[in-house]
Amino acid sequence: MAVFVALGAFLMTLAGGWTAQRVTDRRHLVLGLAGGLMLGVVGLDLLPEALEAAGEEIFGVPAALLLFVAGFLLAHLGERLLATRRVAHGAAEHDSRTPEVGLTAAAAMVGHSAMDGVAIGAAFQVGGGMGLAVALAVIAHDFADGFNTYTITSLYGNDRRKAIAMLVADAVAPVAGAASTLFVSIPEQALGCYLGLFGGVLLYLAAAEILPEAHHEHPARSTLLCTVAGAAFIWLVVGIAS
C-alpha cells in the first residue's frame, strides 16, 4: 500500500518538473516562485520536523539547528571551491556558475524525496490513517520538489538532458524510499539531523542564488509576488496536512 501511494508522489514530481520546463519565457517568474517554494519548505516543513525528530541539544543549541547552519555553510563553501577551481582552469568570469553545484543540490533533493518515501512507509507501519495523512503531505509538496529540482539543475548551466535525468530520479526516489521500509527503518533522530542539514543547503540556494537571479534582469513586482505565493502555497499544504 505504501509503495502504491508513493506513486502519487512520483506523478506530482514529474508534473512539477514539466511545469518548470514549459514556462521558460517567464524564467524570472519561475525562479521567483521556486525561491518562495524553497523558503516555505525549509521554514515551514523541514525545520519544524527536524527540531521535533532530532531532539538532542549540543551546548545549549538543538542539534537540528547546528546542522542547519552547517548545511548553509557547506553549500557556500562548496560553491566557492568549485567556482575557484573553474577560474583556475580558465573559465570565463561571466560564466561563473558551476554545473556541479546544481547537480549536487539536485542530488540532495533526490535524497530528501527518498526520505519522504521512507516517511510514508514508516507511517503505514503505524497505521493506515497515519500513512494516508503523511502521504497527502508528501504528494502535495512533491510538485514543488519536482519544480525546484528541474529549476536548480538548469539554473547552474546543466543541459536539459541532465535536468530531466535529475527530475526522473527525484520522481522515482519516493517510491524507492517507501519500498525500502519493507526491509529497514531509519532512527528518528538520524532523520531529524538529516533534515536540518538539508534545510541549510536549500536555504542557501534560495537566498544566495535563485532569488538574486530572479530579480537580476527582471526586478518586477510580479516576481516578488511569485515568491510570496510560493511560500504561501507551502504554508497551505502544511496546514491542510496537519
Coordinates of N, CA and C in Angstrom, one line a residue:
M1 N 0.8 -1.2 0.0 CA 0.0 0.0 0.0 C 0.9 1.3 0.0
A2 N 1.9 1.3 0.8 CA 2.8 2.4 0.9 C 3.5 2.7 -0.5
V3 N 3.9 1.7 -1.2 CA 4.5 1.8 -2.5 C 3.5 2.3 -3.5
F4 N 2.3 1.8 -3.4 CA 1.3 2.3 -4.3 C 0.9 3.8 -4.1
V5 N 0.8 4.2 -2.9 CA 0.5 5.6 -2.6 C 1.7 6.5 -3.0
A6 N 2.9 6.0 -2.9 CA 4.1 6.7 -3.3 C 4.1 7.0 -4.8
L7 N 3.4 6.2 -5.6 CA 3.3 6.5 -7.0 C 2.6 7.9 -7.2
G8 N 1.8 8.3 -6.3 CA 1.2 9.6 -6.4 C 2.3 10.7 -6.3
A9 N 3.3 10.5 -5.5 CA 4.4 11.4 -5.3 C 5.2 11.4 -6.6
F10 N 5.4 10.3 -7.2 CA 6.1 10.1 -8.5 C 5.5 11.0 -9.6
L11 N 4.1 10.9 -9.7 CA 3.4 11.7 -10.7 C 3.5 13.2 -10.4
M12 N 3.3 13.6 -9.2 CA 3.3 15.0 -8.8 C 4.7 15.6 -9.0
T13 N 5.8 14.9 -8.8 CA 7.1 15.4 -9.0 C 7.3 15.6 -10.5
L14 N 6.9 14.7 -11.3 CA 7.0 14.9 -12.8 C 6.2 16.1 -13.2
A15 N 5.0 16.3 -12.7 CA 4.2 17.4 -13.0 C 4.9 18.7 -12.7
G16 N 5.5 18.8 -11.5 CA 6.2 20.0 -11.2 C 7.4 20.3 -12.1
G17 N 8.2 19.3 -12.5 CA 9.3 19.5 -13.4 C 8.8 19.9 -14.8
W18 N 7.7 19.3 -15.2 CA 7.1 19.6 -16.5 C 6.7 21.1 -16.6
T19 N 6.1 21.5 -15.5 CA 5.7 22.9 -15.4 C 6.8 23.9 -15.5
A20 N 7.9 23.5 -14.8 CA 9.1 24.4 -14.8 C 9.7 24.5 -16.3
Q21 N 9.6 23.4 -17.0 CA 10.1 23.4 -18.4 C 9.2 24.3 -19.3
R22 N 7.9 24.3 -19.1 CA 7.0 24.9 -20.1 C 6.9 26.4 -19.9
V23 N 7.5 27.0 -18.9 CA 7.4 28.4 -18.7 C 8.7 29.1 -18.8
T24 N 9.5 28.7 -19.8 CA 10.9 29.3 -20.0 C 10.8 30.7 -20.4
D25 N 9.8 31.2 -21.0 CA 9.7 32.6 -21.4 C 9.3 33.5 -20.3
R26 N 9.1 32.9 -19.1 CA 8.8 33.7 -17.9 C 9.8 33.2 -16.8
R27 N 11.1 33.1 -17.2 CA 12.1 32.5 -16.3 C 12.2 33.2 -15.0
H28 N 12.1 34.5 -15.0 CA 12.2 35.3 -13.7 C 11.0 34.9 -12.8
L29 N 9.8 34.7 -13.3 CA 8.7 34.3 -12.5 C 8.9 32.8 -12.0
V30 N 9.5 32.0 -12.8 CA 9.8 30.6 -12.4 C 10.7 30.6 -11.2
L31 N 11.8 31.4 -11.4 CA 12.8 31.4 -10.3 C 12.3 32.1 -9.0
G32 N 11.4 33.1 -9.2 CA 10.8 33.7 -8.0 C 9.9 32.8 -7.3
L33 N 9.1 32.0 -8.0 CA 8.3 31.0 -7.4 C 9.1 29.9 -6.8
A34 N 10.1 29.4 -7.4 CA 11.0 28.4 -6.9 C 11.6 28.9 -5.6
G35 N 12.1 30.1 -5.5 CA 12.7 30.6 -4.3 C 11.7 30.6 -3.2
G36 N 10.4 31.1 -3.4 CA 9.4 31.1 -2.4 C 9.0 29.7 -1.9
L37 N 9.0 28.7 -2.9 CA 8.7 27.3 -2.5 C 9.8 26.8 -1.6
M38 N 11.0 27.0 -2.0 CA 12.1 26.5 -1.2 C 12.2 27.1 0.2
L39 N 11.9 28.5 0.3 CA 11.9 29.1 1.6 C 10.7 28.5 2.4
G40 N 9.6 28.3 1.8 CA 8.5 27.7 2.6 C 8.8 26.3 3.0
V41 N 9.4 25.5 2.2 CA 9.7 24.1 2.5 C 10.7 24.1 3.7
V42 N 11.7 25.0 3.7 CA 12.7 25.0 4.8 C 12.1 25.5 6.1
G43 N 11.4 26.6 6.0 CA 11.0 27.3 7.3 C 9.7 26.6 7.9
L44 N 8.8 26.1 7.0 CA 7.5 25.7 7.5 C 7.4 24.1 7.5
D45 N 8.3 23.4 6.9 CA 8.2 22.0 6.8 C 9.4 21.3 7.4
L46 N 10.6 21.5 6.7 CA 11.8 20.8 7.1 C 12.3 21.1 8.6
L47 N 12.4 22.4 8.9 CA 12.9 22.8 10.2 C 12.0 22.3 11.4
P48 N 10.7 22.5 11.3 CA 9.9 22.0 12.4 C 10.0 20.5 12.6
E49 N 10.0 19.8 11.4 CA 10.2 18.3 11.5 C 11.5 17.9 12.1
A50 N 12.6 18.6 11.7 CA 13.9 18.3 12.1 C 14.1 18.6 13.6
L51 N 13.5 19.7 14.1 CA 13.6 20.0 15.6 C 12.8 19.0 16.4
E52 N 11.7 18.5 15.9 CA 10.9 17.6 16.6 C 11.6 16.2 16.7
A53 N 12.2 15.8 15.5 CA 12.8 14.5 15.4 C 14.2 14.4 16.1
A54 N 15.0 15.4 15.9 CA 16.4 15.3 16.3 C 16.4 15.4 17.9
G55 N 15.7 16.3 18.4 CA 15.5 16.4 19.9 C 16.8 16.9 20.6
E56 N 17.9 16.2 20.5 CA 19.1 16.4 21.3 C 19.6 17.9 21.2
E57 N 20.2 18.4 22.3 CA 20.8 19.7 22.2 C 22.3 19.5 22.4
I58 N 23.1 20.3 21.7 CA 24.6 20.3 21.8 C 25.0 21.7 22.3
F59 N 25.5 21.8 23.5 CA 26.0 23.0 24.1 C 24.9 24.1 24.0
G60 N 23.7 23.7 24.4 CA 22.6 24.6 24.5 C 21.8 24.9 23.3
V61 N 22.2 24.3 22.1 CA 21.6 24.6 20.9 C 21.1 23.2 20.3
P62 N 19.8 23.2 19.8 CA 19.3 21.9 19.2 C 20.2 21.4 18.1
A63 N 20.4 20.2 18.0 CA 21.3 19.6 17.0 C 20.9 19.9 15.6
A64 N 19.5 19.9 15.4 CA 19.0 20.2 14.1 C 19.4 21.6 13.6
L65 N 19.4 22.6 14.5 CA 19.7 23.9 14.1 C 21.2 24.1 13.9
L66 N 22.1 23.4 14.6 CA 23.5 23.4 14.3 C 23.8 22.8 13.0
L67 N 23.1 21.7 12.6 CA 23.3 21.1 11.3 C 22.7 22.0 10.2
F68 N 21.6 22.7 10.5 CA 21.1 23.6 9.6 C 22.1 24.7 9.2
V69 N 22.7 25.3 10.2 CA 23.8 26.3 9.9 C 25.0 25.6 9.2
A70 N 25.3 24.4 9.6 CA 26.4 23.7 8.9 C 26.1 23.4 7.4
G71 N 24.8 23.1 7.2 CA 24.4 22.8 5.8 C 24.5 24.1 4.9
F72 N 24.1 25.2 5.5 CA 24.2 26.5 4.8 C 25.7 26.8 4.5
L73 N 26.5 26.7 5.5 CA 28.0 26.9 5.3 C 28.6 26.0 4.3
L74 N 28.2 24.7 4.4 CA 28.8 23.7 3.5 C 28.4 24.0 2.0
A75 N 27.2 24.5 1.8 CA 26.7 24.8 0.5 C 27.5 26.0 0.0
H76 N 27.7 27.0 0.8 CA 28.5 28.2 0.4 C 30.0 27.8 0.1
L77 N 30.6 27.0 1.0 CA 31.9 26.6 0.8 C 32.1 25.8 -0.4
G78 N 31.2 24.8 -0.7 CA 31.2 24.0 -1.9 C 31.1 24.8 -3.1
E79 N 30.3 25.8 -3.2 CA 30.1 26.6 -4.4 C 31.4 27.4 -4.6
R80 N 31.9 28.0 -3.5 CA 33.1 28.8 -3.7 C 34.3 28.0 -4.1
L81 N 34.5 26.8 -3.6 CA 35.6 25.9 -4.0 C 35.5 25.6 -5.5
L82 N 34.2 25.2 -5.9 CA 34.0 24.8 -7.3 C 34.2 26.0 -8.2
A83 N 33.8 27.2 -7.8 CA 34.0 28.4 -8.6 C 35.5 28.7 -8.7
T84 N 36.2 28.6 -7.6 CA 37.6 28.9 -7.7 C 38.4 27.9 -8.6
R85 N 38.0 26.6 -8.5 CA 38.6 25.6 -9.4 C 38.4 26.0 -10.9
R86 N 37.2 26.4 -11.2 CA 36.9 26.7 -12.6 C 37.7 27.9 -13.1
V87 N 37.8 28.9 -12.2 CA 38.7 30.1 -12.6 C 40.1 29.7 -12.8
A88 N 40.6 28.8 -11.9 CA 42.0 28.3 -12.1 C 42.2 27.6 -13.4
H89 N 41.1 27.0 -13.9 CA 41.2 26.2 -15.1 C 40.8 27.1 -16.3
G90 N 40.7 28.4 -16.1 CA 40.5 29.3 -17.3 C 39.1 29.5 -17.6
A91 N 38.1 29.3 -16.8 CA 36.7 29.5 -17.1 C 36.5 31.0 -17.2
A92 N 35.6 31.5 -18.1 CA 35.3 32.9 -18.2 C 34.7 33.4 -17.0
E93 N 35.0 34.7 -16.7 CA 34.4 35.3 -15.5 C 32.9 35.4 -15.5
H94 N 32.4 35.7 -16.7 CA 30.9 35.8 -16.8 C 30.2 34.5 -16.7
D95 N 30.9 33.4 -16.9 CA 30.3 32.1 -16.8 C 30.7 31.4 -15.5
S96 N 30.5 32.1 -14.4 CA 31.0 31.6 -13.1 C 30.1 30.6 -12.5
R97 N 28.9 30.3 -13.1 CA 28.1 29.3 -12.5 C 28.7 27.9 -12.7
T98 N 28.6 27.1 -11.7 CA 29.2 25.8 -11.7 C 28.1 24.7 -11.8
P99 N 28.1 24.0 -12.9 CA 27.1 22.9 -13.1 C 27.1 21.9 -11.9
E100 N 28.3 21.6 -11.4 CA 28.4 20.6 -10.3 C 27.6 21.0 -9.1
V101 N 27.5 22.3 -8.8 CA 26.7 22.8 -7.7 C 25.2 22.4 -7.9
G102 N 24.7 22.7 -9.1 CA 23.4 22.3 -9.5 C 23.1 20.9 -9.4
L103 N 24.0 20.0 -9.8 CA 23.8 18.6 -9.8 C 23.9 18.1 -8.3
T104 N 24.8 18.7 -7.5 CA 24.9 18.3 -6.1 C 23.6 18.7 -5.4
A105 N 23.1 19.9 -5.6 CA 21.9 20.3 -5.0 C 20.7 19.4 -5.4
A106 N 20.6 19.1 -6.7 CA 19.5 18.3 -7.1 C 19.6 16.9 -6.5
A107 N 20.9 16.4 -6.4 CA 21.1 15.1 -5.7 C 20.6 15.1 -4.3
A108 N 20.8 16.2 -3.6 CA 20.4 16.3 -2.2 C 18.8 16.3 -2.2
M109 N 18.2 16.9 -3.2 CA 16.7 16.9 -3.2 C 16.2 15.5 -3.5
V110 N 17.0 14.7 -4.3 CA 16.6 13.3 -4.6 C 16.7 12.5 -3.3
G111 N 17.7 12.8 -2.5 CA 17.8 12.1 -1.2 C 16.7 12.5 -0.3
H112 N 16.3 13.8 -0.3 CA 15.2 14.2 0.5 C 13.9 13.5 0.1
S113 N 13.7 13.4 -1.2 CA 12.5 12.7 -1.7 C 12.5 11.2 -1.3
A114 N 13.6 10.6 -1.3 CA 13.7 9.2 -0.8 C 13.3 9.1 0.6
M115 N 13.7 10.1 1.4 CA 13.3 10.2 2.8 C 11.8 10.4 3.0
D116 N 11.2 11.1 2.0 CA 9.8 11.3 2.0 C 9.1 9.9 1.8
G117 N 9.6 9.1 0.9 CA 9.1 7.8 0.7 C 9.2 6.9 2.0
V118 N 10.4 7.0 2.6 CA 10.6 6.3 3.9 C 9.6 6.7 4.9
A119 N 9.3 8.1 5.0 CA 8.3 8.6 5.9 C 6.9 8.0 5.6
I120 N 6.6 7.8 4.4 CA 5.3 7.2 4.0 C 5.2 5.8 4.5
G121 N 6.3 5.0 4.2 CA 6.3 3.6 4.6 C 6.3 3.4 6.1
A122 N 7.0 4.3 6.8 CA 7.0 4.2 8.3 C 5.7 4.5 8.9
A123 N 5.0 5.5 8.3 CA 3.7 5.9 8.8 C 2.7 4.8 8.5
F124 N 2.8 4.1 7.4 CA 1.9 3.0 7.2 C 2.1 1.8 8.1
Q125 N 3.3 1.7 8.6 CA 3.6 0.7 9.6 C 2.9 1.0 10.9
V126 N 2.7 2.3 11.2 CA 2.0 2.7 12.4 C 0.5 2.4 12.2
G127 N -0.1 2.8 11.0 CA -1.5 2.6 10.8 C -1.9 3.2 9.5
G128 N -3.0 2.7 8.9 CA -3.4 3.2 7.6 C -3.8 4.7 7.6
G129 N -4.5 5.2 8.7 CA -4.8 6.6 8.7 C -3.6 7.5 8.8
M130 N -2.6 7.1 9.6 CA -1.4 7.9 9.7 C -0.6 7.9 8.3
G131 N -0.6 6.7 7.7 CA 0.1 6.6 6.4 C -0.6 7.5 5.3
L132 N -1.9 7.6 5.3 CA -2.6 8.4 4.3 C -2.3 9.9 4.6
A133 N -2.3 10.3 5.9 CA -2.0 11.7 6.2 C -0.6 12.1 5.8
V134 N 0.3 11.3 6.1 CA 1.7 11.6 5.7 C 1.8 11.6 4.1
A135 N 1.2 10.6 3.5 CA 1.2 10.6 2.0 C 0.6 11.8 1.4
L136 N -0.4 12.3 2.0 CA -1.0 13.6 1.5 C -0.1 14.7 1.5
A137 N 0.6 14.9 2.6 CA 1.6 16.0 2.8 C 2.7 15.8 1.8
V138 N 3.2 14.6 1.6 CA 4.4 14.3 0.7 C 3.9 14.6 -0.8
I139 N 2.8 14.1 -1.2 CA 2.3 14.2 -2.5 C 2.1 15.7 -2.8
A140 N 1.6 16.4 -1.9 CA 1.3 17.8 -2.1 C 2.5 18.7 -2.4
H141 N 3.6 18.4 -1.6 CA 4.8 19.2 -1.7 C 5.8 18.6 -2.7
D142 N 5.5 17.4 -3.2 CA 6.4 16.9 -4.3 C 6.3 17.6 -5.6
F143 N 5.1 18.3 -5.8 CA 5.1 19.2 -7.0 C 6.1 20.3 -6.9
A144 N 6.3 20.9 -5.7 CA 7.3 21.9 -5.5 C 8.7 21.2 -5.6
D145 N 8.9 20.0 -5.2 CA 10.2 19.4 -5.3 C 10.6 19.2 -6.7
G146 N 9.7 18.7 -7.5 CA 10.0 18.5 -9.0 C 10.3 19.8 -9.7
F147 N 9.5 20.8 -9.3 CA 9.7 22.1 -9.9 C 11.1 22.6 -9.5
N148 N 11.4 22.5 -8.3 CA 12.7 23.0 -7.8 C 13.9 22.2 -8.3
T149 N 13.7 20.9 -8.4 CA 14.8 20.1 -8.9 C 15.2 20.4 -10.3
Y150 N 14.2 20.6 -11.2 CA 14.5 20.9 -12.6 C 15.1 22.3 -12.7
T151 N 14.5 23.3 -11.9 CA 15.0 24.7 -11.9 C 16.4 24.8 -11.5
I152 N 16.7 24.2 -10.3 CA 18.1 24.3 -9.8 C 19.1 23.7 -10.8
T153 N 18.8 22.5 -11.3 CA 19.8 21.8 -12.2 C 20.0 22.7 -13.4
S154 N 19.0 23.3 -14.0 CA 19.1 24.1 -15.2 C 19.8 25.5 -14.9
L155 N 19.5 26.0 -13.7 CA 20.0 27.3 -13.4 C 21.5 27.4 -13.4
Y156 N 22.1 26.3 -13.0 CA 23.6 26.2 -12.9 C 24.3 25.8 -14.2
G157 N 23.6 25.9 -15.3 CA 24.2 25.6 -16.6 C 24.2 24.2 -17.1
N158 N 23.5 23.3 -16.4 CA 23.4 22.0 -16.9 C 22.4 21.9 -18.1
D159 N 22.6 21.0 -19.0 CA 21.7 20.9 -20.2 C 20.4 20.3 -19.8
R160 N 19.5 20.3 -20.7 CA 18.1 19.8 -20.5 C 18.1 18.3 -20.2
R161 N 19.0 17.6 -20.8 CA 19.1 16.1 -20.6 C 19.4 15.8 -19.2
K162 N 20.4 16.5 -18.6 CA 20.7 16.3 -17.2 C 19.6 16.7 -16.3
A163 N 19.0 17.8 -16.6 CA 17.9 18.3 -15.7 C 16.7 17.3 -15.7
I164 N 16.4 16.8 -16.9 CA 15.3 15.7 -16.9 C 15.8 14.5 -16.2
A165 N 17.0 14.1 -16.3 CA 17.5 12.9 -15.6 C 17.4 13.1 -14.1
M166 N 17.7 14.3 -13.6 CA 17.6 14.5 -12.1 C 16.1 14.6 -11.7
L167 N 15.3 15.1 -12.6 CA 13.9 15.1 -12.3 C 13.3 13.7 -12.2
V168 N 13.7 12.9 -13.1 CA 13.2 11.5 -13.1 C 13.7 10.8 -11.8
A169 N 15.0 11.0 -11.5 CA 15.5 10.4 -10.2 C 14.7 10.9 -9.0
D170 N 14.4 12.2 -9.0 CA 13.6 12.7 -7.9 C 12.2 12.1 -7.8
A171 N 11.6 11.8 -9.0 CA 10.3 11.2 -9.0 C 10.3 9.8 -8.5
V172 N 11.4 9.1 -8.9 CA 11.5 7.6 -8.5 C 11.8 7.5 -7.1
A173 N 12.5 8.5 -6.5 CA 13.1 8.3 -5.1 C 12.0 8.0 -4.1
P174 N 10.8 8.7 -4.1 CA 9.8 8.4 -3.0 C 9.3 6.9 -3.1
V175 N 9.2 6.4 -4.3 CA 8.8 5.0 -4.5 C 9.8 4.1 -3.9
A176 N 11.1 4.4 -4.2 CA 12.2 3.5 -3.7 C 12.3 3.6 -2.2
G177 N 12.1 4.9 -1.7 CA 12.1 5.0 -0.2 C 11.0 4.3 0.5
A178 N 9.8 4.3 -0.1 CA 8.7 3.6 0.5 C 9.0 2.1 0.5
A179 N 9.5 1.6 -0.7 CA 9.8 0.2 -0.8 C 10.9 -0.3 0.2
S180 N 11.8 0.6 0.5 CA 12.9 0.2 1.4 C 12.4 0.0 2.9
T181 N 11.3 0.5 3.2 CA 10.8 0.3 4.6 C 10.3 -1.1 4.8
L182 N 10.2 -1.8 3.7 CA 9.8 -3.3 3.9 C 11.0 -4.0 4.5
F183 N 12.2 -3.4 4.5 CA 13.4 -4.2 4.9 C 14.1 -3.4 6.0
V184 N 14.2 -2.1 6.0 CA 14.9 -1.4 7.0 C 14.1 -0.2 7.6
S185 N 14.5 0.3 8.7 CA 13.9 1.5 9.3 C 15.0 2.5 9.7
I186 N 14.8 3.8 9.6 CA 15.8 4.8 9.9 C 15.4 5.4 11.3
P187 N 16.4 5.5 12.2 CA 16.1 6.1 13.5 C 15.6 7.5 13.4
E188 N 14.6 7.9 14.2 CA 14.0 9.2 14.1 C 15.0 10.3 14.3
Q189 N 16.0 10.1 15.2 CA 17.0 11.2 15.5 C 17.9 11.4 14.3
A190 N 18.3 10.3 13.6 CA 19.1 10.5 12.4 C 18.4 11.2 11.3
L191 N 17.1 10.9 11.1 CA 16.3 11.6 10.1 C 16.2 13.0 10.4
G192 N 16.0 13.4 11.7 CA 15.9 14.8 12.1 C 17.2 15.6 11.8
C193 N 18.3 15.0 12.0 CA 19.6 15.6 11.8 C 19.8 15.8 10.3
Y194 N 19.4 14.8 9.5 CA 19.5 15.0 8.0 C 18.6 16.1 7.5
L195 N 17.4 16.2 8.0 CA 16.5 17.3 7.6 C 17.1 18.6 7.9
G196 N 17.7 18.8 9.1 CA 18.3 20.1 9.4 C 19.4 20.4 8.5
L197 N 20.3 19.5 8.2 CA 21.4 19.7 7.3 C 20.9 20.1 5.9
F198 N 20.0 19.3 5.4 CA 19.4 19.6 4.0 C 18.7 21.0 4.0
G199 N 18.0 21.3 5.1 CA 17.4 22.6 5.1 C 18.3 23.8 5.0
G200 N 19.5 23.7 5.6 CA 20.5 24.7 5.4 C 21.0 24.8 4.0
V201 N 21.2 23.7 3.3 CA 21.7 23.7 1.9 C 20.6 24.4 1.1
L202 N 19.3 24.0 1.3 CA 18.2 24.5 0.5 C 18.1 26.0 0.7
L203 N 18.2 26.5 1.9 CA 18.0 27.9 2.2 C 19.1 28.7 1.5
Y204 N 20.4 28.2 1.5 CA 21.5 28.9 0.8 C 21.2 29.0 -0.7
L205 N 20.7 28.0 -1.3 CA 20.5 28.0 -2.7 C 19.4 29.0 -3.0
A206 N 18.3 29.1 -2.2 CA 17.2 30.0 -2.4 C 17.7 31.4 -2.2
A207 N 18.4 31.7 -1.1 CA 18.7 33.1 -0.7 C 19.9 33.7 -1.5
A208 N 20.9 32.8 -1.8 CA 22.1 33.3 -2.4 C 22.2 33.2 -3.9
E209 N 21.3 32.3 -4.4 CA 21.4 32.1 -5.9 C 20.1 32.3 -6.6
I210 N 19.1 31.6 -6.2 CA 17.8 31.6 -7.0 C 17.1 33.0 -7.0
L211 N 16.9 33.5 -5.8 CA 16.2 34.8 -5.7 C 17.0 36.0 -6.3
P212 N 18.3 36.1 -6.1 CA 19.1 37.1 -6.7 C 19.0 37.0 -8.3
E213 N 19.1 35.8 -8.8 CA 19.0 35.6 -10.2 C 17.6 36.0 -10.7
A214 N 16.6 35.7 -10.0 CA 15.2 36.0 -10.4 C 15.0 37.5 -10.5
H215 N 15.7 38.3 -9.7 CA 15.5 39.8 -9.7 C 16.6 40.5 -10.5
H216 N 17.6 39.8 -11.0 CA 18.7 40.4 -11.6 C 18.3 41.2 -12.9
E217 N 17.6 40.5 -13.8 CA 17.2 41.2 -15.0 C 15.7 41.6 -15.0
H218 N 14.9 41.1 -14.1 CA 13.5 41.4 -14.0 C 13.1 41.8 -12.6
P219 N 13.5 42.9 -12.1 CA 13.2 43.3 -10.7 C 11.7 43.8 -10.7
A220 N 10.8 42.9 -11.1 CA 9.4 43.3 -11.2 C 8.6 42.9 -10.0
R221 N 7.5 43.6 -9.8 CA 6.6 43.3 -8.7 C 6.0 41.9 -8.8
S222 N 5.8 41.5 -10.0 CA 5.3 40.1 -10.3 C 6.2 39.0 -9.8
T223 N 7.5 39.2 -9.9 CA 8.5 38.3 -9.4 C 8.4 38.1 -7.9
L224 N 8.3 39.3 -7.2 CA 8.2 39.3 -5.8 C 6.9 38.6 -5.4
L225 N 5.8 38.8 -6.1 CA 4.5 38.2 -5.8 C 4.6 36.7 -5.9
C226 N 5.3 36.2 -6.9 CA 5.5 34.8 -7.1 C 6.3 34.2 -6.0
T227 N 7.2 34.9 -5.4 CA 8.0 34.4 -4.3 C 7.1 34.2 -3.1
V228 N 6.3 35.3 -2.8 CA 5.3 35.2 -1.7 C 4.3 34.1 -1.9
A229 N 3.9 34.0 -3.1 CA 2.9 32.9 -3.4 C 3.5 31.5 -3.2
G230 N 4.7 31.3 -3.5 CA 5.4 30.0 -3.3 C 5.4 29.7 -1.8
A231 N 5.8 30.6 -1.0 CA 5.9 30.4 0.4 C 4.5 30.2 1.0
A232 N 3.5 30.9 0.5 CA 2.1 30.8 1.0 C 1.6 29.4 0.6
F233 N 1.9 28.9 -0.6 CA 1.5 27.6 -1.0 C 1.9 26.5 -0.1
I234 N 3.2 26.6 0.3 CA 3.7 25.6 1.3 C 3.0 25.7 2.6
W235 N 2.7 26.9 3.0 CA 2.0 27.1 4.3 C 0.6 26.4 4.2
L236 N 0.0 26.6 3.1 CA -1.3 26.0 2.9 C -1.2 24.5 2.9
V237 N -0.2 23.9 2.3 CA 0.0 22.5 2.2 C 0.2 21.9 3.6
V238 N 1.1 22.6 4.4 CA 1.4 22.2 5.8 C 0.1 22.3 6.6
G239 N -0.6 23.3 6.5 CA -1.9 23.5 7.2 C -2.9 22.4 7.0
I240 N -3.1 22.1 5.7 CA -4.0 21.0 5.3 C -3.6 19.7 5.8
A241 N -2.3 19.4 5.8 CA -1.8 18.1 6.2 C -1.7 17.9 7.7
S242 N -1.7 19.0 8.4 CA -1.6 18.9 9.9 C -2.9 18.6 10.6

